[in-house]
mmCIF file of C-alpha atoms in Angstrom:
data_model
loop_
_atom_site.group_PDB
_atom_site.id
_atom_site.type_symbol
_atom_site.label_atom_id
_atom_site.label_comp_id
_atom_site.label_asym_id
_atom_site.label_seq_id
_atom_site.Cartn_x
_atom_site.Cartn_y
_atom_site.Cartn_z
ATOM 1 C CA MET I 18 -160.135 95.258 -50.478
ATOM 2 C CA ASN I 19 -157.071 96.494 -48.656
ATOM 3 C CA GLU I 20 -157.720 97.867 -45.196
ATOM 4 C CA THR I 21 -155.653 99.731 -42.656
ATOM 5 C CA TRP I 22 -156.183 99.644 -38.908
ATOM 6 C CA ILE I 23 -154.846 102.312 -36.549
ATOM 7 C CA ILE I 24 -154.810 100.839 -33.047
ATOM 8 C CA LEU I 25 -154.519 103.444 -30.300
ATOM 9 C CA GLY I 26 -153.240 102.213 -26.963
ATOM 10 C CA ALA I 27 -151.706 99.248 -28.725
ATOM 11 C CA THR I 28 -149.750 97.956 -25.727
ATOM 12 C CA SER I 29 -152.897 96.974 -23.807
ATOM 13 C CA SER I 30 -153.748 93.289 -23.732
ATOM 14 C CA MET I 31 -157.101 93.858 -25.475
ATOM 15 C CA ALA I 32 -155.405 95.867 -28.210
ATOM 16 C CA ARG I 33 -152.721 93.199 -28.700
ATOM 17 C CA ALA I 34 -155.374 90.532 -29.137
ATOM 18 C CA PHE I 35 -157.333 92.689 -31.575
ATOM 19 C CA GLY I 36 -154.161 93.504 -33.510
ATOM 20 C CA ARG I 37 -153.394 89.818 -33.929
ATOM 21 C CA ALA I 38 -156.915 89.218 -35.212
ATOM 22 C CA VAL I 39 -156.781 91.895 -37.931
ATOM 23 C CA ALA I 40 -153.202 90.968 -38.864
ATOM 24 C CA GLU I 41 -154.323 87.421 -39.582
ATOM 25 C CA ARG I 42 -156.858 88.916 -42.015
ATOM 26 C CA GLY I 43 -154.035 90.553 -43.961
ATOM 27 C CA ALA I 44 -154.539 94.138 -42.823
ATOM 28 C CA THR I 45 -151.998 96.936 -42.622
ATOM 29 C CA VAL I 46 -151.646 97.832 -38.956
ATOM 30 C CA TYR I 47 -150.363 100.957 -37.237
ATOM 31 C CA LEU I 48 -149.635 100.269 -33.585
ATOM 32 C CA ALA I 49 -149.890 103.572 -31.723
ATOM 33 C CA GLY I 50 -148.725 104.188 -28.189
ATOM 34 C CA ARG I 51 -145.942 105.552 -26.006
ATOM 35 C CA ASP I 52 -143.643 102.539 -25.533
ATOM 36 C CA MET I 53 -141.939 102.392 -28.912
ATOM 37 C CA GLU I 54 -139.683 99.427 -28.132
ATOM 38 C CA ASP I 55 -142.655 97.338 -27.063
ATOM 39 C CA LEU I 56 -144.640 98.421 -30.128
ATOM 40 C CA LYS I 57 -141.792 97.566 -32.510
ATOM 41 C CA GLY I 58 -141.664 94.051 -31.099
ATOM 42 C CA SER I 59 -145.422 93.702 -31.516
ATOM 43 C CA ALA I 60 -145.209 94.997 -35.085
ATOM 44 C CA ALA I 61 -142.711 92.293 -36.003
ATOM 45 C CA ASP I 62 -145.016 89.691 -34.487
ATOM 46 C CA LEU I 63 -147.996 90.950 -36.499
ATOM 47 C CA GLU I 64 -146.084 90.814 -39.763
ATOM 48 C CA ALA I 65 -145.189 87.218 -38.967
ATOM 49 C CA ARG I 66 -148.902 86.547 -38.433
ATOM 50 C CA GLY I 67 -149.895 87.849 -41.852
ATOM 51 C CA ALA I 68 -150.140 91.638 -41.684
ATOM 52 C CA VAL I 69 -149.282 93.290 -45.008
ATOM 53 C CA LYS I 70 -147.375 95.815 -42.934
ATOM 54 C CA ALA I 71 -147.197 96.575 -39.227
ATOM 55 C CA GLN I 72 -145.613 99.773 -37.996
ATOM 56 C CA ALA I 73 -145.055 101.273 -34.563
ATOM 57 C CA VAL I 74 -146.019 104.943 -34.278
ATOM 58 C CA LYS I 75 -145.853 107.388 -31.391
ATOM 59 C CA PHE I 76 -149.174 108.322 -29.788
ATOM 60 C CA ASP I 77 -149.894 110.103 -26.532
ATOM 61 C CA ALA I 78 -153.497 111.072 -25.760
ATOM 62 C CA ARG I 79 -152.148 114.069 -23.822
ATOM 63 C CA ASP I 80 -150.003 115.317 -26.709
ATOM 64 C CA ALA I 81 -152.041 116.366 -29.745
ATOM 65 C CA ALA I 82 -148.841 116.896 -31.739
ATOM 66 C CA THR I 83 -148.578 113.094 -32.066
ATOM 67 C CA PHE I 84 -151.956 112.774 -33.817
ATOM 68 C CA ALA I 85 -151.520 114.234 -37.310
ATOM 69 C CA PRO I 86 -148.445 112.171 -38.326
ATOM 70 C CA ILE I 87 -150.352 108.947 -37.655
ATOM 71 C CA ILE I 88 -153.334 110.044 -39.714
ATOM 72 C CA ALA I 89 -151.095 111.220 -42.546
ATOM 73 C CA ALA I 90 -149.255 107.894 -42.624
ATOM 74 C CA ALA I 91 -152.487 105.895 -42.698
ATOM 75 C CA GLU I 92 -153.932 108.201 -45.333
ATOM 76 C CA GLY I 93 -151.044 107.211 -47.591
ATOM 77 C CA GLU I 94 -152.274 103.600 -47.586
ATOM 78 C CA GLU I 95 -154.721 102.280 -50.160
ATOM 79 C CA GLY I 96 -158.221 101.173 -49.216
ATOM 80 C CA LEU I 97 -160.288 101.906 -46.146
ATOM 81 C CA VAL I 98 -158.798 103.414 -43.004
ATOM 82 C CA ASN I 99 -160.144 102.146 -39.672
ATOM 83 C CA ALA I 100 -159.326 102.969 -36.067
ATOM 84 C CA ALA I 101 -159.664 101.076 -32.803
ATOM 85 C CA VAL I 102 -159.330 103.039 -29.561
ATOM 86 C CA PHE I 103 -158.139 101.143 -26.501
ATOM 87 C CA VAL I 104 -156.802 104.196 -24.658
ATOM 88 C CA GLY I 105 -157.718 105.057 -21.097
ATOM 89 C CA SER I 106 -156.463 105.467 -17.546
ATOM 90 C CA MET I 107 -158.223 104.661 -14.295
ATOM 91 C CA PRO I 108 -156.613 105.950 -11.103
ATOM 92 C CA GLU I 109 -158.129 104.735 -7.876
ATOM 93 C CA GLN I 110 -161.012 106.976 -6.851
ATOM 94 C CA SER I 111 -159.349 107.363 -3.450
ATOM 95 C CA GLU I 112 -156.249 108.772 -5.172
ATOM 96 C CA VAL I 113 -158.394 111.233 -7.115
ATOM 97 C CA ASP I 114 -160.026 112.279 -3.845
ATOM 98 C CA LYS I 115 -156.558 113.112 -2.500
ATOM 99 C CA ASP I 116 -155.413 114.820 -5.697
ATOM 100 C CA PRO I 117 -158.242 116.229 -7.861
ATOM 101 C CA GLY I 118 -155.621 117.179 -10.435
ATOM 102 C CA LEU I 119 -155.687 113.541 -11.565
ATOM 103 C CA ILE I 120 -159.077 114.220 -13.142
ATOM 104 C CA ASP I 121 -157.478 116.137 -16.018
ATOM 105 C CA GLY I 122 -155.250 113.264 -17.130
ATOM 106 C CA THR I 123 -158.024 110.700 -16.720
ATOM 107 C CA VAL I 124 -160.371 112.691 -18.954
ATOM 108 C CA GLN I 125 -157.646 113.300 -21.547
ATOM 109 C CA ASP I 126 -156.673 109.630 -21.686
ATOM 110 C CA SER I 127 -160.185 108.214 -21.621
ATOM 111 C CA PHE I 128 -162.178 110.774 -23.591
ATOM 112 C CA THR I 129 -160.888 114.055 -24.968
ATOM 113 C CA GLY I 130 -157.573 112.822 -26.403
ATOM 114 C CA PRO I 131 -159.108 109.930 -28.370
ATOM 115 C CA ALA I 132 -162.076 112.099 -29.378
ATOM 116 C CA ARG I 133 -159.770 114.773 -30.786
ATOM 117 C CA PHE I 134 -157.870 112.133 -32.753
ATOM 118 C CA LEU I 135 -161.072 110.671 -34.180
ATOM 119 C CA GLN I 136 -162.359 114.135 -35.053
ATOM 120 C CA MET I 137 -159.219 114.605 -37.160
ATOM 121 C CA LEU I 138 -159.607 111.153 -38.732
ATOM 122 C CA ALA I 139 -163.305 111.517 -39.607
ATOM 123 C CA PRO I 140 -162.727 113.442 -42.896
ATOM 124 C CA VAL I 141 -160.474 110.603 -44.130
ATOM 125 C CA ILE I 142 -163.216 108.045 -43.522
ATOM 126 C CA GLU I 143 -165.771 110.288 -45.200
ATOM 127 C CA ALA I 144 -163.554 110.896 -48.231
ATOM 128 C CA ARG I 145 -163.133 107.152 -48.781
ATOM 129 C CA ALA I 146 -166.841 106.469 -48.278
ATOM 130 C CA GLY I 147 -166.194 103.755 -45.726
ATOM 131 C CA GLY I 148 -164.232 102.684 -42.701
ATOM 132 C CA THR I 149 -164.893 101.653 -39.121
ATOM 133 C CA VAL I 150 -164.154 103.221 -35.752
ATOM 134 C CA VAL I 151 -164.086 100.966 -32.708
ATOM 135 C CA GLY I 152 -164.332 102.962 -29.501
ATOM 136 C CA VAL I 153 -163.682 101.021 -26.319
ATOM 137 C CA GLY I 154 -165.578 102.584 -23.442
ATOM 138 C CA SER I 155 -166.609 100.812 -20.260
ATOM 139 C CA VAL I 156 -169.635 99.608 -18.341
ATOM 140 C CA ALA I 157 -168.431 102.151 -15.750
ATOM 141 C CA GLY I 158 -169.793 104.849 -18.043
ATOM 142 C CA ASP I 159 -173.386 103.626 -17.744
ATOM 143 C CA ARG I 160 -173.954 105.011 -14.260
ATOM 144 C CA GLY I 161 -171.924 107.067 -11.818
ATOM 145 C CA ARG I 162 -170.813 104.833 -8.973
ATOM 146 C CA LEU I 163 -169.038 105.593 -5.711
ATOM 147 C CA SER I 164 -166.004 103.474 -6.567
ATOM 148 C CA ASN I 165 -164.953 105.073 -9.883
ATOM 149 C CA TYR I 166 -167.160 107.986 -10.889
ATOM 150 C CA VAL I 167 -164.328 110.078 -12.375
ATOM 151 C CA TYR I 168 -163.271 107.327 -14.754
ATOM 152 C CA GLY I 169 -166.919 106.453 -15.375
ATOM 153 C CA SER I 170 -167.811 110.032 -16.259
ATOM 154 C CA ALA I 171 -164.940 110.204 -18.768
ATOM 155 C CA LYS I 172 -166.149 107.025 -20.442
ATOM 156 C CA ALA I 173 -169.744 108.250 -20.401
ATOM 157 C CA GLY I 174 -168.601 111.321 -22.303
ATOM 158 C CA PHE I 175 -166.734 109.114 -24.767
ATOM 159 C CA HIS I 176 -169.862 106.990 -25.293
ATOM 160 C CA THR I 177 -171.870 110.087 -26.175
ATOM 161 C CA TYR I 178 -169.154 111.329 -28.515
ATOM 162 C CA LEU I 179 -169.073 107.964 -30.302
ATOM 163 C CA ALA I 180 -172.859 108.031 -30.731
ATOM 164 C CA GLY I 181 -172.640 111.408 -32.436
ATOM 165 C CA LEU I 182 -169.694 110.333 -34.583
ATOM 166 C CA ARG I 183 -171.637 107.221 -35.619
ATOM 167 C CA ASN I 184 -174.487 109.466 -36.759
ATOM 168 C CA ARG I 185 -172.054 111.565 -38.805
ATOM 169 C CA LEU I 186 -170.011 108.803 -40.436
ATOM 170 C CA ASN I 187 -173.039 106.690 -41.274
ATOM 171 C CA ARG I 188 -173.994 109.328 -43.835
ATOM 172 C CA ALA I 189 -170.741 108.713 -45.721
ATOM 173 C CA GLY I 190 -170.716 104.909 -45.510
ATOM 174 C CA GLY I 191 -168.611 104.672 -42.361
ATOM 175 C CA HIS I 192 -169.523 103.023 -39.081
ATOM 176 C CA VAL I 193 -168.770 103.335 -35.362
ATOM 177 C CA VAL I 194 -168.921 100.496 -32.849
ATOM 178 C CA THR I 195 -169.135 101.413 -29.163
ATOM 179 C CA VAL I 196 -167.683 98.669 -26.978
ATOM 180 C CA LYS I 197 -168.541 98.452 -23.286
ATOM 181 C CA PRO I 198 -166.371 95.830 -21.600
ATOM 182 C CA GLY I 199 -166.895 94.607 -18.082
ATOM 183 C CA PHE I 200 -163.907 93.382 -16.077
ATOM 184 C CA VAL I 201 -161.103 92.289 -18.404
ATOM 185 C CA ASP I 202 -157.745 90.804 -17.461
ATOM 186 C CA THR I 203 -155.584 93.846 -18.254
ATOM 187 C CA ALA I 204 -152.890 95.908 -16.560
ATOM 188 C CA MET I 205 -155.553 98.496 -15.683
ATOM 189 C CA THR I 206 -157.478 96.007 -13.548
ATOM 190 C CA TRP I 207 -154.573 94.271 -11.810
ATOM 191 C CA GLY I 208 -154.900 94.364 -8.047
ATOM 192 C CA ILE I 209 -158.404 95.846 -7.969
ATOM 193 C CA GLU I 210 -160.519 94.289 -5.237
ATOM 194 C CA GLY I 211 -164.011 92.957 -5.829
ATOM 195 C CA MET I 212 -163.627 91.965 -9.479
ATOM 196 C CA PHE I 213 -165.693 89.058 -10.746
ATOM 197 C CA LEU I 214 -166.365 87.314 -14.061
ATOM 198 C CA VAL I 215 -163.067 88.586 -15.463
ATOM 199 C CA ALA I 216 -162.854 88.135 -19.235
ATOM 200 C CA ASP I 217 -159.936 86.997 -21.346
ATOM 201 C CA PRO I 218 -158.671 89.779 -23.677
ATOM 202 C CA ALA I 219 -158.715 87.384 -26.658
ATOM 203 C CA ASP I 220 -162.412 86.702 -26.105
ATOM 204 C CA VAL I 221 -163.123 90.431 -25.956
ATOM 205 C CA ALA I 222 -161.161 90.981 -29.178
ATOM 206 C CA ALA I 223 -163.191 88.246 -30.886
ATOM 207 C CA ASP I 224 -166.427 89.916 -29.757
ATOM 208 C CA ILE I 225 -165.224 93.244 -31.148
ATOM 209 C CA LEU I 226 -164.292 91.765 -34.508
ATOM 210 C CA LYS I 227 -167.725 90.116 -34.800
ATOM 211 C CA ALA I 228 -169.352 93.451 -33.991
ATOM 212 C CA VAL I 229 -167.300 95.134 -36.727
ATOM 213 C CA GLU I 230 -168.305 92.501 -39.269
ATOM 214 C CA LYS I 231 -171.998 92.751 -38.323
ATOM 215 C CA LYS I 232 -171.921 96.563 -38.038
ATOM 216 C CA LYS I 233 -173.227 96.518 -34.506
ATOM 217 C CA ASN I 234 -173.739 99.908 -32.902
ATOM 218 C CA THR I 235 -173.076 99.118 -29.236
ATOM 219 C CA ILE I 236 -171.964 95.887 -27.616
ATOM 220 C CA TYR I 237 -171.323 94.746 -24.075
ATOM 221 C CA THR I 238 -168.560 92.196 -23.663
ATOM 222 C CA PRO I 239 -168.880 89.613 -22.322
ATOM 223 C CA PHE I 240 -172.559 89.718 -23.341
ATOM 224 C CA PHE I 241 -173.953 89.225 -19.825
ATOM 225 C CA TRP I 242 -172.798 92.705 -18.823
ATOM 226 C CA ARG I 243 -175.766 94.094 -20.738
ATOM 227 C CA ILE I 244 -178.033 92.314 -18.266
ATOM 228 C CA ILE I 245 -175.946 93.357 -15.256
ATOM 229 C CA MET I 246 -175.908 97.011 -16.302
ATOM 230 C CA THR I 247 -179.622 97.005 -17.120
ATOM 231 C CA ILE I 248 -180.249 95.966 -13.525
ATOM 232 C CA ILE I 249 -177.805 98.538 -12.122
ATOM 233 C CA LYS I 250 -179.333 101.354 -14.201
ATOM 234 C CA SER I 251 -182.842 100.406 -13.072
ATOM 235 C CA VAL I 252 -182.143 100.821 -9.352
ATOM 236 C CA PRO I 253 -183.974 103.952 -8.112
ATOM 237 C CA GLU I 254 -181.648 106.803 -7.155
ATOM 238 C CA PRO I 255 -182.756 106.964 -3.479
ATOM 239 C CA ILE I 256 -181.689 103.320 -3.112
ATOM 240 C CA PHE I 257 -178.672 103.473 -5.419
ATOM 241 C CA LYS I 258 -176.972 106.290 -3.544
ATOM 242 C CA LYS I 259 -176.908 104.137 -0.412
ATOM 243 C CA LEU I 260 -175.115 101.252 -2.139
ATOM 244 C CA SER I 261 -171.360 100.767 -1.841
ATOM 245 C CA ILE I 262 -170.619 99.863 -5.439
#
């Protein structure tokens, strides 16, 4: 069966790796983001790797006017329409403390923009009685921490949205995979102090594709982050609020 993948935030290293993986399966791929020149180069690469078609399309999580044209283009393709969301922004918490106005953009990039797009896409998935949404959240959304609680709260909201969307689309044959990565070697994490066990984007993309194939609901990647976050979530609040993490 033909399938189409819309990849939001397609210039991120995780998204590039995932795009290569679905292209090699012969999918049609829409690479959505703000840097059109970069996306056009990636589209040519994906077609060389086996994509039926790869097209660069403009997407900005803070500009809802860019959403409908992408959905309309994908809707014109035959077969199932899928989406993978790799969008997000993570300013330093110290910068947010200096300028609380940064909260608005962080929430739009990491939660409300992608959620609005998916809300518009949901009827297409329902009408075709199938399709998958991959929503990339973060382990930061599992518990508010001193070091990044604004970003973490945005991702926590996105996790909850994805859970509700999964409940909705399941009734029509669709599926939603919530992905919670730990530290991944991406532009977002460059220069951040205290990172450990940093994952390769290609390994994360492989984990996501396996989760899609097996219709997993929520995955941590790499897998050991499930254990790490279980421990972090189990720390009593009186103790946790004294920790510098």
